[in-house]
mmCIF file of C-alpha atoms and ligand atoms in Angstrom:
data_model
loop_
_atom_site.group_PDB
_atom_site.id
_atom_site.type_symbol
_atom_site.label_atom_id
_atom_site.label_comp_id
_atom_site.label_asym_id
_atom_site.label_seq_id
_atom_site.Cartn_x
_atom_site.Cartn_y
_atom_site.Cartn_z
ATOM 1 C CA MET A 1 107.593 198.826 107.601
ATOM 2 C CA ILE A 2 107.435 201.136 110.596
ATOM 3 C CA LYS A 3 106.012 200.750 114.075
ATOM 4 C CA LEU A 4 104.071 203.497 115.856
ATOM 5 C CA HIS A 5 103.075 202.670 119.417
ATOM 6 C CA ASP A 6 101.694 199.123 119.148
ATOM 7 C CA LEU A 7 100.890 199.040 115.420
ATOM 8 C CA HIS A 8 102.793 198.341 112.211
ATOM 9 C CA PHE A 9 102.387 200.439 109.105
ATOM 10 C CA VAL A 10 103.532 199.785 105.542
ATOM 11 C CA PRO A 11 104.347 202.325 102.804
ATOM 12 C CA PHE A 12 101.270 203.398 100.867
ATOM 13 C CA ILE A 13 101.691 206.714 99.004
ATOM 14 C CA ALA A 14 105.116 207.979 97.937
ATOM 15 C CA GLU A 15 106.094 211.576 98.543
ATOM 16 C CA SER A 16 106.478 212.202 94.801
ATOM 17 C CA LYS A 17 102.842 211.276 94.241
ATOM 18 C CA ILE A 18 101.696 213.555 97.048
ATOM 19 C CA THR A 19 103.774 216.429 95.707
ATOM 20 C CA ALA A 20 102.359 215.970 92.213
ATOM 21 C CA ALA A 21 98.816 216.014 93.589
ATOM 22 C CA ILE A 22 99.512 219.214 95.518
ATOM 23 C CA ASP A 23 100.980 220.789 92.369
ATOM 24 C CA ASP A 24 97.713 220.115 90.537
ATOM 25 C CA LEU A 25 95.542 221.280 93.376
ATOM 26 C CA ALA A 26 97.513 224.512 93.793
ATOM 27 C CA LYS A 27 97.298 225.171 90.063
ATOM 28 C CA GLN A 28 93.506 225.079 90.288
ATOM 29 C CA LEU A 29 93.509 227.370 93.321
ATOM 30 C CA ASN A 30 95.775 229.828 91.499
ATOM 31 C CA GLN A 31 93.373 229.884 88.565
ATOM 32 C CA ASP A 32 90.174 230.137 90.575
ATOM 33 C CA LEU A 33 91.207 232.590 93.284
ATOM 34 C CA LYS A 34 93.589 235.042 91.707
ATOM 35 C CA ASP A 35 91.430 238.109 92.418
ATOM 36 C CA GLU A 36 89.850 237.008 95.672
ATOM 37 C CA ASN A 37 92.425 237.642 98.416
ATOM 38 C CA PRO A 38 91.238 234.424 100.022
ATOM 39 C CA LEU A 39 91.673 233.523 103.673
ATOM 40 C CA PHE A 40 93.197 230.038 103.840
ATOM 41 C CA ILE A 41 92.155 228.270 107.008
ATOM 42 C CA GLY A 42 94.250 225.270 107.999
ATOM 43 C CA VAL A 43 92.639 222.639 110.157
ATOM 44 C CA LEU A 44 95.162 221.625 112.825
ATOM 45 C CA ASN A 45 97.003 219.530 113.598
ATOM 46 C CA GLY A 46 96.876 217.276 110.547
ATOM 47 C CA ALA A 47 96.852 219.904 107.790
ATOM 48 C CA PHE A 48 100.055 221.707 108.720
ATOM 49 C CA MET A 49 102.271 220.051 106.121
ATOM 50 C CA PHE A 50 99.710 220.175 103.323
ATOM 51 C CA PHE A 51 98.904 223.769 104.277
ATOM 52 C CA SER A 52 102.442 225.024 103.905
ATOM 53 C CA GLU A 53 102.948 223.133 100.618
ATOM 54 C CA VAL A 54 99.796 224.702 99.147
ATOM 55 C CA LEU A 55 100.672 228.176 100.388
ATOM 56 C CA LYS A 56 104.185 227.944 98.939
ATOM 57 C CA ARG A 57 102.577 227.377 95.561
ATOM 58 C CA PHE A 58 99.894 230.087 95.801
ATOM 59 C CA ASN A 59 101.081 233.141 93.868
ATOM 60 C CA HIS A 60 98.459 235.778 94.658
ATOM 61 C CA ASP A 61 97.443 237.863 97.647
ATOM 62 C CA CYS A 62 96.059 235.788 100.469
ATOM 63 C CA GLU A 63 95.893 235.539 104.241
ATOM 64 C CA VAL A 64 96.210 232.563 106.540
ATOM 65 C CA SER A 65 94.667 231.362 109.746
ATOM 66 C CA PHE A 66 94.424 228.085 111.666
ATOM 67 C CA ILE A 67 91.704 226.381 113.599
ATOM 68 C CA LYS A 68 91.478 223.234 115.620
ATOM 69 C CA LEU A 69 88.717 220.689 115.637
ATOM 70 C CA SER A 70 89.526 217.072 116.175
ATOM 71 C CA SER A 71 87.364 214.015 115.688
ATOM 72 C CA TYR A 72 89.806 211.138 115.708
ATOM 73 C CA GLN A 73 90.882 209.022 118.585
ATOM 74 C CA GLY A 74 92.878 205.913 117.783
ATOM 75 C CA THR A 75 92.222 204.342 114.403
ATOM 76 C CA GLN A 76 88.416 204.564 114.358
ATOM 77 C CA SER A 77 86.430 207.719 113.709
ATOM 78 C CA THR A 78 84.683 208.470 117.004
ATOM 79 C CA HIS A 79 81.811 210.249 115.273
ATOM 80 C CA GLN A 80 82.148 212.905 117.867
ATOM 81 C CA VAL A 81 83.435 216.286 116.841
ATOM 82 C CA ASN A 82 84.924 218.715 119.309
ATOM 83 C CA GLU A 83 84.373 222.417 119.403
ATOM 84 C CA LEU A 84 86.072 224.798 117.010
ATOM 85 C CA ILE A 85 88.811 226.954 118.453
ATOM 86 C CA GLY A 86 91.128 229.595 117.106
ATOM 87 C CA LEU A 87 89.158 231.524 114.524
ATOM 88 C CA ASN A 88 89.567 235.136 115.597
ATOM 89 C CA GLU A 89 89.348 236.842 112.199
ATOM 90 C CA ASP A 90 86.235 238.616 110.994
ATOM 91 C CA VAL A 91 85.353 236.365 108.062
ATOM 92 C CA SER A 92 82.139 238.059 106.942
ATOM 93 C CA GLY A 93 82.109 238.772 103.246
ATOM 94 C CA ARG A 94 85.356 236.882 102.648
ATOM 95 C CA THR A 95 86.314 233.990 100.441
ATOM 96 C CA ILE A 96 87.450 231.175 102.690
ATOM 97 C CA VAL A 97 89.443 228.139 101.626
ATOM 98 C CA VAL A 98 89.428 225.419 104.248
ATOM 99 C CA LEU A 99 92.500 223.183 103.929
ATOM 100 C CA GLU A 100 92.038 219.747 105.453
ATOM 101 C CA ASP A 101 94.510 216.885 105.531
ATOM 102 C CA ILE A 102 91.834 214.232 105.087
ATOM 103 C CA ILE A 103 88.084 213.995 104.696
ATOM 104 C CA ASP A 104 86.442 210.665 105.396
ATOM 105 C CA THR A 105 82.872 210.476 106.686
ATOM 106 C CA GLY A 106 82.693 214.270 106.565
ATOM 107 C CA ASN A 107 81.638 214.857 110.187
ATOM 108 C CA THR A 108 84.346 217.405 110.840
ATOM 109 C CA ILE A 109 83.911 219.287 107.614
ATOM 110 C CA GLU A 110 80.151 219.482 108.120
ATOM 111 C CA VAL A 111 80.491 221.144 111.531
ATOM 112 C CA LEU A 112 83.157 223.448 110.223
ATOM 113 C CA TYR A 113 81.116 224.425 107.197
ATOM 114 C CA GLU A 114 78.017 225.229 109.241
ATOM 115 C CA THR A 115 80.059 227.287 111.702
ATOM 116 C CA LEU A 116 81.673 229.295 108.931
ATOM 117 C CA LYS A 117 78.383 229.767 107.124
ATOM 118 C CA ASN A 118 76.911 231.320 110.261
ATOM 119 C CA LYS A 119 79.713 233.841 110.178
ATOM 120 C CA GLU A 120 78.492 235.088 106.790
ATOM 121 C CA CYS A 121 81.487 234.380 104.612
ATOM 122 C CA SER A 122 80.749 235.187 100.974
ATOM 123 C CA ASP A 123 82.180 231.905 99.725
ATOM 124 C CA ILE A 124 83.516 228.776 101.386
ATOM 125 C CA LYS A 125 85.686 226.401 99.414
ATOM 126 C CA ILE A 126 86.823 223.066 100.757
ATOM 127 C CA ALA A 127 90.166 221.550 99.803
ATOM 128 C CA THR A 128 91.577 218.320 101.173
ATOM 129 C CA LEU A 129 94.773 216.439 100.488
ATOM 130 C CA PHE A 130 93.239 212.983 100.965
ATOM 131 C CA PHE A 131 89.618 212.127 100.286
ATOM 132 C CA LYS A 132 87.893 208.881 101.240
ATOM 133 C CA SER A 133 85.074 209.317 98.726
ATOM 134 C CA GLU A 134 83.790 205.777 99.484
ATOM 135 C CA VAL A 135 82.768 206.667 103.025
ATOM 136 C CA TYR A 136 81.993 210.374 102.623
ATOM 137 C CA ASN A 137 78.295 210.721 103.393
ATOM 138 C CA LYS A 138 77.635 214.471 103.580
ATOM 139 C CA GLN A 139 76.122 216.893 101.081
ATOM 140 C CA ILE A 140 78.801 219.553 101.237
ATOM 141 C CA HIS A 141 80.672 219.810 97.982
ATOM 142 C CA ILE A 142 84.394 219.061 98.175
ATOM 143 C CA ASP A 143 85.835 221.642 95.773
ATOM 144 C CA TYR A 144 89.409 220.369 95.581
ATOM 145 C CA PHE A 145 91.062 217.119 96.565
ATOM 146 C CA GLY A 146 94.577 215.801 96.069
ATOM 147 C CA ILE A 147 94.318 212.014 96.193
ATOM 148 C CA GLU A 148 91.305 209.762 96.571
ATOM 149 C CA ILE A 149 92.027 206.847 98.891
ATOM 150 C CA PRO A 150 90.130 203.734 99.924
ATOM 151 C CA ASN A 151 88.873 203.404 103.480
ATOM 152 C CA ARG A 152 92.217 202.703 105.170
ATOM 153 C CA PHE A 153 93.802 204.095 108.271
ATOM 154 C CA ILE A 154 96.770 206.180 107.172
ATOM 155 C CA VAL A 155 99.567 208.111 108.861
ATOM 156 C CA GLY A 156 102.250 210.511 107.685
ATOM 157 C CA TYR A 157 102.348 213.846 105.936
ATOM 158 C CA GLY A 158 100.681 215.483 108.918
ATOM 159 C CA LEU A 159 98.390 212.602 109.894
ATOM 160 C CA ASP A 160 99.015 210.721 113.095
ATOM 161 C CA TYR A 161 98.268 207.632 115.079
ATOM 162 C CA ASN A 162 97.845 208.756 118.670
ATOM 163 C CA GLY A 163 100.240 211.618 118.164
ATOM 164 C CA LEU A 164 102.972 209.809 116.218
ATOM 165 C CA GLY A 165 103.747 209.785 112.514
ATOM 166 C CA ARG A 166 102.931 213.369 111.557
ATOM 167 C CA ASN A 167 106.522 214.085 110.495
ATOM 168 C CA LEU A 168 106.724 211.242 107.941
ATOM 169 C CA THR A 169 107.163 212.578 104.421
ATOM 170 C CA GLU A 170 105.292 209.725 102.815
ATOM 171 C CA VAL A 171 102.022 208.115 103.754
ATOM 172 C CA TYR A 172 101.804 204.696 105.392
ATOM 173 C CA GLN A 173 98.781 202.501 105.906
ATOM 174 C CA LEU A 174 98.005 200.170 108.734
ATOM 175 C CA LYS A 175 99.501 196.768 108.017
ATOM 176 C CA ARG A 176 96.531 194.482 107.577
ATOM 177 C CA SER A 177 98.194 191.219 106.824
ATOM 178 C CA ASN A 178 100.928 189.049 108.211
ATOM 179 C CA MET A 179 102.042 187.758 104.869
ATOM 180 C CA THR A 180 105.695 186.865 104.376
ATOM 181 C CA ASN A 181 106.688 187.889 100.876
ATOM 182 C CA LEU A 182 110.144 186.878 99.740
ATOM 183 C CA VAL A 183 111.895 187.881 96.575
ATOM 184 C CA LEU A 184 114.325 185.105 95.744
ATOM 185 C CA PHE A 185 117.034 186.822 93.796
ATOM 186 C CA GLY A 186 120.140 185.959 91.862
ATOM 187 C CA PRO A 187 121.425 185.420 88.325
ATOM 188 C CA PRO A 188 120.126 182.630 86.092
ATOM 189 C CA GLY A 189 121.419 179.318 87.385
ATOM 190 C CA ALA A 190 121.894 180.540 90.953
ATOM 191 C CA GLY A 191 119.501 177.864 92.190
ATOM 192 C CA LYS A 192 116.405 179.968 92.824
ATOM 193 C CA GLY A 193 113.986 177.386 91.465
ATOM 194 C CA THR A 194 115.580 174.526 93.421
ATOM 195 C CA GLN A 195 115.555 176.444 96.680
ATOM 196 C CA ALA A 196 112.038 177.808 96.126
ATOM 197 C CA GLU A 197 110.713 174.230 95.908
ATOM 198 C CA VAL A 198 112.151 173.485 99.362
ATOM 199 C CA LEU A 199 111.276 176.805 100.955
ATOM 200 C CA LYS A 200 107.650 176.831 99.833
ATOM 201 C CA GLN A 201 107.078 173.550 101.705
ATOM 202 C CA LYS A 202 109.011 174.630 104.733
ATOM 203 C CA TYR A 203 107.262 178.004 105.132
ATOM 204 C CA ASN A 204 103.913 177.233 103.501
ATOM 205 C CA LEU A 205 104.262 179.937 100.872
ATOM 206 C CA ILE A 206 103.047 180.128 97.297
ATOM 207 C CA HIS A 207 105.905 179.916 94.795
ATOM 208 C CA ILE A 208 105.534 182.033 91.679
ATOM 209 C CA SER A 209 108.230 181.652 89.046
ATOM 210 C CA THR A 210 107.559 184.009 86.154
ATOM 211 C CA GLY A 211 109.876 181.906 83.980
ATOM 212 C CA ASP A 212 107.781 178.790 84.748
ATOM 213 C CA VAL A 213 104.534 180.616 83.991
ATOM 214 C CA PHE A 214 105.949 181.779 80.653
ATOM 215 C CA ARG A 215 107.155 178.235 79.812
ATOM 216 C CA TYR A 216 103.740 176.814 80.720
ATOM 217 C CA ASN A 217 102.142 179.312 78.358
ATOM 218 C CA ILE A 218 104.612 178.521 75.599
ATOM 219 C CA LYS A 219 103.925 174.808 75.974
ATOM 220 C CA ASN A 220 100.201 175.406 75.757
ATOM 221 C CA ALA A 221 100.613 177.812 72.844
ATOM 222 C CA THR A 222 98.627 180.592 74.485
ATOM 223 C CA GLU A 223 98.707 184.156 73.206
ATOM 224 C CA LEU A 224 100.954 185.110 76.136
ATOM 225 C CA GLY A 225 103.263 182.194 75.345
ATOM 226 C CA THR A 226 103.623 183.195 71.714
ATOM 227 C CA LEU A 227 104.394 186.750 72.718
ATOM 228 C CA ALA A 228 106.960 185.755 75.347
ATOM 229 C CA LYS A 229 108.732 183.078 73.295
ATOM 230 C CA SER A 230 110.635 185.409 70.989
ATOM 231 C CA TYR A 231 112.188 187.219 73.948
ATOM 232 C CA ILE A 232 112.906 184.123 76.003
ATOM 233 C CA ASP A 233 114.605 182.298 73.147
ATOM 234 C CA LYS A 234 117.102 185.140 72.843
ATOM 235 C CA GLY A 235 117.619 185.411 76.593
ATOM 236 C CA GLN A 236 116.009 188.868 76.690
ATOM 237 C CA LEU A 237 113.442 190.137 79.153
ATOM 238 C CA VAL A 238 109.779 189.967 78.268
ATOM 239 C CA PRO A 239 108.361 193.545 78.306
ATOM 240 C CA ASP A 240 107.395 194.853 81.746
ATOM 241 C CA GLU A 241 103.741 195.442 81.036
ATOM 242 C CA VAL A 242 103.169 191.838 79.928
ATOM 243 C CA THR A 243 105.155 190.404 82.831
ATOM 244 C CA ILE A 244 103.553 192.630 85.456
ATOM 245 C CA ASN A 245 100.009 191.840 84.325
ATOM 246 C CA MET A 246 100.790 188.152 84.397
ATOM 247 C CA LEU A 247 102.352 188.337 87.863
ATOM 248 C CA ASN A 248 99.389 190.296 89.246
ATOM 249 C CA ALA A 249 97.020 187.671 87.895
ATOM 250 C CA GLU A 250 99.077 184.872 89.504
ATOM 251 C CA VAL A 251 99.017 186.618 92.873
ATOM 252 C CA ASP A 252 95.282 187.229 92.634
ATOM 253 C CA LYS A 253 94.721 183.497 92.070
ATOM 254 C CA ASN A 254 95.834 182.951 95.686
ATOM 255 C CA PRO A 255 93.757 185.253 97.905
ATOM 256 C CA GLU A 256 94.294 183.064 100.975
ATOM 257 C CA ALA A 257 98.079 182.848 100.659
ATOM 258 C CA LYS A 258 100.176 183.241 103.798
ATOM 259 C CA GLY A 259 102.763 184.779 101.553
ATOM 260 C CA PHE A 260 104.695 184.324 98.337
ATOM 261 C CA ILE A 261 108.121 183.394 97.066
ATOM 262 C CA PHE A 262 108.738 185.462 93.972
ATOM 263 C CA ASP A 263 111.292 183.710 91.784
ATOM 264 C CA GLY A 264 112.539 185.581 88.733
ATOM 265 C CA PHE A 265 110.438 188.625 89.578
ATOM 266 C CA PRO A 266 110.993 191.533 89.865
ATOM 267 C CA ARG A 267 113.729 191.889 87.273
ATOM 268 C CA THR A 268 113.437 195.624 86.607
ATOM 269 C CA GLU A 269 112.761 198.674 88.711
ATOM 270 C CA ALA A 270 109.314 199.084 87.133
ATOM 271 C CA GLN A 271 108.497 195.517 88.168
ATOM 272 C CA ALA A 272 109.733 196.194 91.707
ATOM 273 C CA ASP A 273 107.587 199.347 91.943
ATOM 274 C CA SER A 274 104.586 197.475 90.681
ATOM 275 C CA LEU A 275 105.132 194.592 93.118
ATOM 276 C CA GLY A 276 105.271 197.128 95.950
ATOM 277 C CA ASP A 277 101.977 198.661 94.806
ATOM 278 C CA LEU A 278 100.298 195.273 94.438
ATOM 279 C CA LEU A 279 101.292 194.157 97.937
ATOM 280 C CA ALA A 280 100.411 197.578 99.400
ATOM 281 C CA SER A 281 96.908 197.161 97.992
ATOM 282 C CA LYS A 282 96.724 194.069 100.215
ATOM 283 C CA GLY A 283 98.070 195.942 103.248
ATOM 284 C CA SER A 284 101.370 194.124 102.901
ATOM 285 C CA GLU A 285 104.854 194.575 101.448
ATOM 286 C CA VAL A 286 107.985 192.744 100.311
ATOM 287 C CA SER A 287 109.463 191.314 103.515
ATOM 288 C CA ALA A 288 112.916 190.650 102.135
ATOM 289 C CA MET A 289 114.995 190.065 99.053
ATOM 290 C CA VAL A 290 117.153 186.990 99.609
ATOM 291 C CA ALA A 291 119.874 186.699 97.015
ATOM 292 C CA LEU A 292 121.886 183.673 96.011
ATOM 293 C CA GLU A 293 125.396 184.771 95.136
ATOM 294 C CA VAL A 294 127.245 182.589 92.630
ATOM 295 C CA ASP A 295 130.232 183.257 90.310
ATOM 296 C CA ASP A 296 129.493 183.668 86.598
ATOM 297 C CA GLU A 297 131.594 180.741 85.418
ATOM 298 C CA VAL A 298 129.867 178.446 87.892
ATOM 299 C CA LEU A 299 126.530 179.682 86.514
ATOM 300 C CA VAL A 300 127.457 178.912 82.898
ATOM 301 C CA GLU A 301 128.651 175.449 83.879
ATOM 302 C CA ARG A 302 125.494 174.738 85.882
ATOM 303 C CA LEU A 303 123.165 175.945 83.133
ATOM 304 C CA LEU A 304 124.918 173.924 80.418
ATOM 305 C CA GLU A 305 124.633 170.894 82.687
ATOM 306 C CA ARG A 306 120.944 171.630 83.358
ATOM 307 C CA GLY A 307 120.385 172.103 79.617
ATOM 308 C CA LYS A 308 121.159 168.415 79.049
ATOM 309 C CA THR A 309 117.928 167.466 80.830
ATOM 310 C CA SER A 310 115.769 170.575 81.283
ATOM 311 C CA GLY A 311 114.564 170.702 77.701
ATOM 312 C CA ARG A 312 114.857 174.488 77.880
ATOM 313 C CA PRO A 313 116.198 175.929 74.622
ATOM 314 C CA ASP A 314 117.600 178.909 76.561
ATOM 315 C CA ASP A 315 119.771 176.489 78.599
ATOM 316 C CA ALA A 316 121.135 174.652 75.568
ATOM 317 C CA ASP A 317 123.102 177.433 73.919
ATOM 318 C CA GLU A 318 126.091 178.996 75.663
ATOM 319 C CA GLY A 319 125.564 182.276 73.788
ATOM 320 C CA VAL A 320 122.015 182.585 75.091
ATOM 321 C CA ILE A 321 123.151 181.645 78.603
ATOM 322 C CA ARG A 322 125.814 184.339 78.574
ATOM 323 C CA ASN A 323 123.279 186.837 77.278
ATOM 324 C CA ARG A 324 120.894 185.999 80.150
ATOM 325 C CA ILE A 325 123.688 186.604 82.623
ATOM 326 C CA LYS A 326 124.571 189.874 80.886
ATOM 327 C CA VAL A 327 120.916 190.981 80.952
ATOM 328 C CA TYR A 328 120.895 190.172 84.669
ATOM 329 C CA TYR A 329 123.854 192.486 85.318
ATOM 330 C CA ASP A 330 122.620 195.212 82.952
ATOM 331 C CA GLU A 331 118.979 195.331 83.963
ATOM 332 C CA THR A 332 118.266 193.316 87.095
ATOM 333 C CA ALA A 333 121.263 193.595 89.428
ATOM 334 C CA ILE A 334 120.298 197.235 90.238
ATOM 335 C CA LEU A 335 117.449 195.843 92.303
ATOM 336 C CA LYS A 336 119.995 194.895 94.954
ATOM 337 C CA ASN A 337 120.382 198.614 95.510
ATOM 338 C CA TYR A 338 116.614 199.132 95.414
ATOM 339 C CA TYR A 339 116.002 196.743 98.296
ATOM 340 C CA GLN A 340 119.204 197.671 100.107
ATOM 341 C CA LYS A 341 117.840 201.191 100.457
ATOM 342 C CA GLU A 342 114.842 199.702 102.229
ATOM 343 C CA GLU A 343 117.185 197.542 104.318
ATOM 344 C CA LYS A 344 115.630 194.436 102.864
ATOM 345 C CA TYR A 345 118.536 192.911 100.960
ATOM 346 C CA PHE A 346 120.178 189.754 102.281
ATOM 347 C CA GLY A 347 122.910 188.029 100.310
ATOM 348 C CA VAL A 348 123.607 184.318 100.803
ATOM 349 C CA ASP A 349 126.435 182.200 99.411
ATOM 350 C CA GLY A 350 124.796 180.109 96.691
ATOM 351 C CA VAL A 351 127.569 177.518 96.278
ATOM 352 C CA GLY A 352 127.468 174.210 98.147
ATOM 353 C CA ALA A 353 125.071 171.345 98.775
ATOM 354 C CA ILE A 354 121.360 172.084 98.344
ATOM 355 C CA GLY A 355 120.646 171.488 102.041
ATOM 356 C CA GLU A 356 123.474 173.746 103.131
ATOM 357 C CA ILE A 357 122.186 176.571 100.981
ATOM 358 C CA THR A 358 118.646 176.043 102.298
ATOM 359 C CA ASP A 359 120.010 176.401 105.827
ATOM 360 C CA ARG A 360 121.709 179.667 104.938
ATOM 361 C CA LEU A 361 118.488 180.989 103.418
ATOM 362 C CA SER A 362 116.434 179.833 106.390
ATOM 363 C CA GLN A 363 118.650 181.745 108.779
ATOM 364 C CA VAL A 364 117.554 184.919 107.001
ATOM 365 C CA ILE A 365 113.900 183.958 106.508
ATOM 366 C CA ASP A 366 113.394 182.897 110.115
ATOM 367 C CA LYS A 367 113.754 186.535 111.098
ATOM 368 C CA PHE A 368 110.435 187.384 109.431
HETATM 369 P P1 AMP B 401 113.878 182.157 84.337
HETATM 370 O O1 AMP B 401 113.137 180.876 84.350
HETATM 371 O O2 AMP B 401 113.583 182.995 85.561
HETATM 372 O O3 AMP B 401 115.339 182.011 84.080
HETATM 373 O O4 AMP B 401 113.279 183.023 83.121
HETATM 374 C C1 AMP B 401 113.432 182.589 81.774
HETATM 375 C C2 AMP B 401 113.123 183.744 80.822
HETATM 376 O O5 AMP B 401 111.762 184.180 81.031
HETATM 377 C C3 AMP B 401 113.960 184.987 81.035
HETATM 378 O O6 AMP B 401 115.215 184.913 80.369
HETATM 379 C C4 AMP B 401 113.062 186.040 80.443
HETATM 380 O O7 AMP B 401 113.106 186.027 79.033
HETATM 381 C C5 AMP B 401 111.669 185.595 80.864
HETATM 382 N N1 AMP B 401 111.300 186.176 82.170
HETATM 383 C C6 AMP B 401 111.098 185.521 83.342
HETATM 384 N N2 AMP B 401 110.783 186.361 84.344
HETATM 385 C C7 AMP B 401 110.791 187.589 83.790
HETATM 386 C C8 AMP B 401 110.590 188.900 84.302
HETATM 387 N N3 AMP B 401 110.315 189.114 85.614
HETATM 388 N N4 AMP B 401 110.668 189.948 83.439
HETATM 389 C C9 AMP B 401 110.944 189.751 82.134
HETATM 390 N N5 AMP B 401 111.185 188.573 81.605
HETATM 391 C C10 AMP B 401 111.127 187.477 82.404
#
């Protein structure tokens, strides 16, 4: 999360996705305009980054120019478009490509289009990096767009909030929710389930344990349960696609939630990416990963002990237990790094009395 002036923004579109969209867009321009010697007109200030990325990829003769015409003040479109400045070239008879950073209602592009048309260009093409097709209400055809986005206020990659944010290399959206979303992390037997039960009461959060949802489905012999059982019995991970779909459905069952405790999810990088996307679609994000750190031998001992009463076949067999711990180190532990990069990883000593451990976790959570 970042703060610009008084507002918080959360990650929305990764740079890699933007770059891929520009690659595609530039490919089309290269095909369509190879013999045209087009004049690319960048609409300042927002289009500067997009403009240079497109031009770097354009392989034929072309010229460039910039104009200015702003319609945004704050986070709401003002519906008032200022005058066009900066176009000194004679554009009559030329093929023009207008490069915009974003088109939403289309007010700006409409004024621009009419102005250029009056200057007798032979062809005017419109290209925009971001396109809010939902709110676009003009007739002018948008010839090329990079990424369609819902009606959100975004910053980064040239776009600003009152002057700030233009230099960000990925796009952020205005944070729309105050959810607290915790990933409770740690190897099997670390005490995630026990602590989640306490923490959900204390912080009024919804607890989702993917392991519990799978076990519920196994008990009720659902299709999902049958599918998951073979993996769970061996201590392996259920495939990402199945797990992610299930998790998304569980989250969507709680539209009013103040936040979630994710227990046993994510366990792979694909799951972590997908959780980020899901929360971003709600204008939120993972607040923190809180990890319970416990030695392996303590884990095995605890799980064997739990197996005497839990009724879980994967707790009853030491081989399966050791495999679950191995799978954790091979496939899941990398997520520590994933959240550390975002400065969201907090490790907590997971050995001691339940209340003591809750206190340690609370010290971290109270910061959010
Ligand atoms: P747990 O109750 O978290 O120990 O999970 C028990 C078993 O459910 C795991 O050993 C996996 O087979 C499966 N499982 C739970 N969560 C996930 C997940 N996020 N991804 C894949 N498999 C999972």
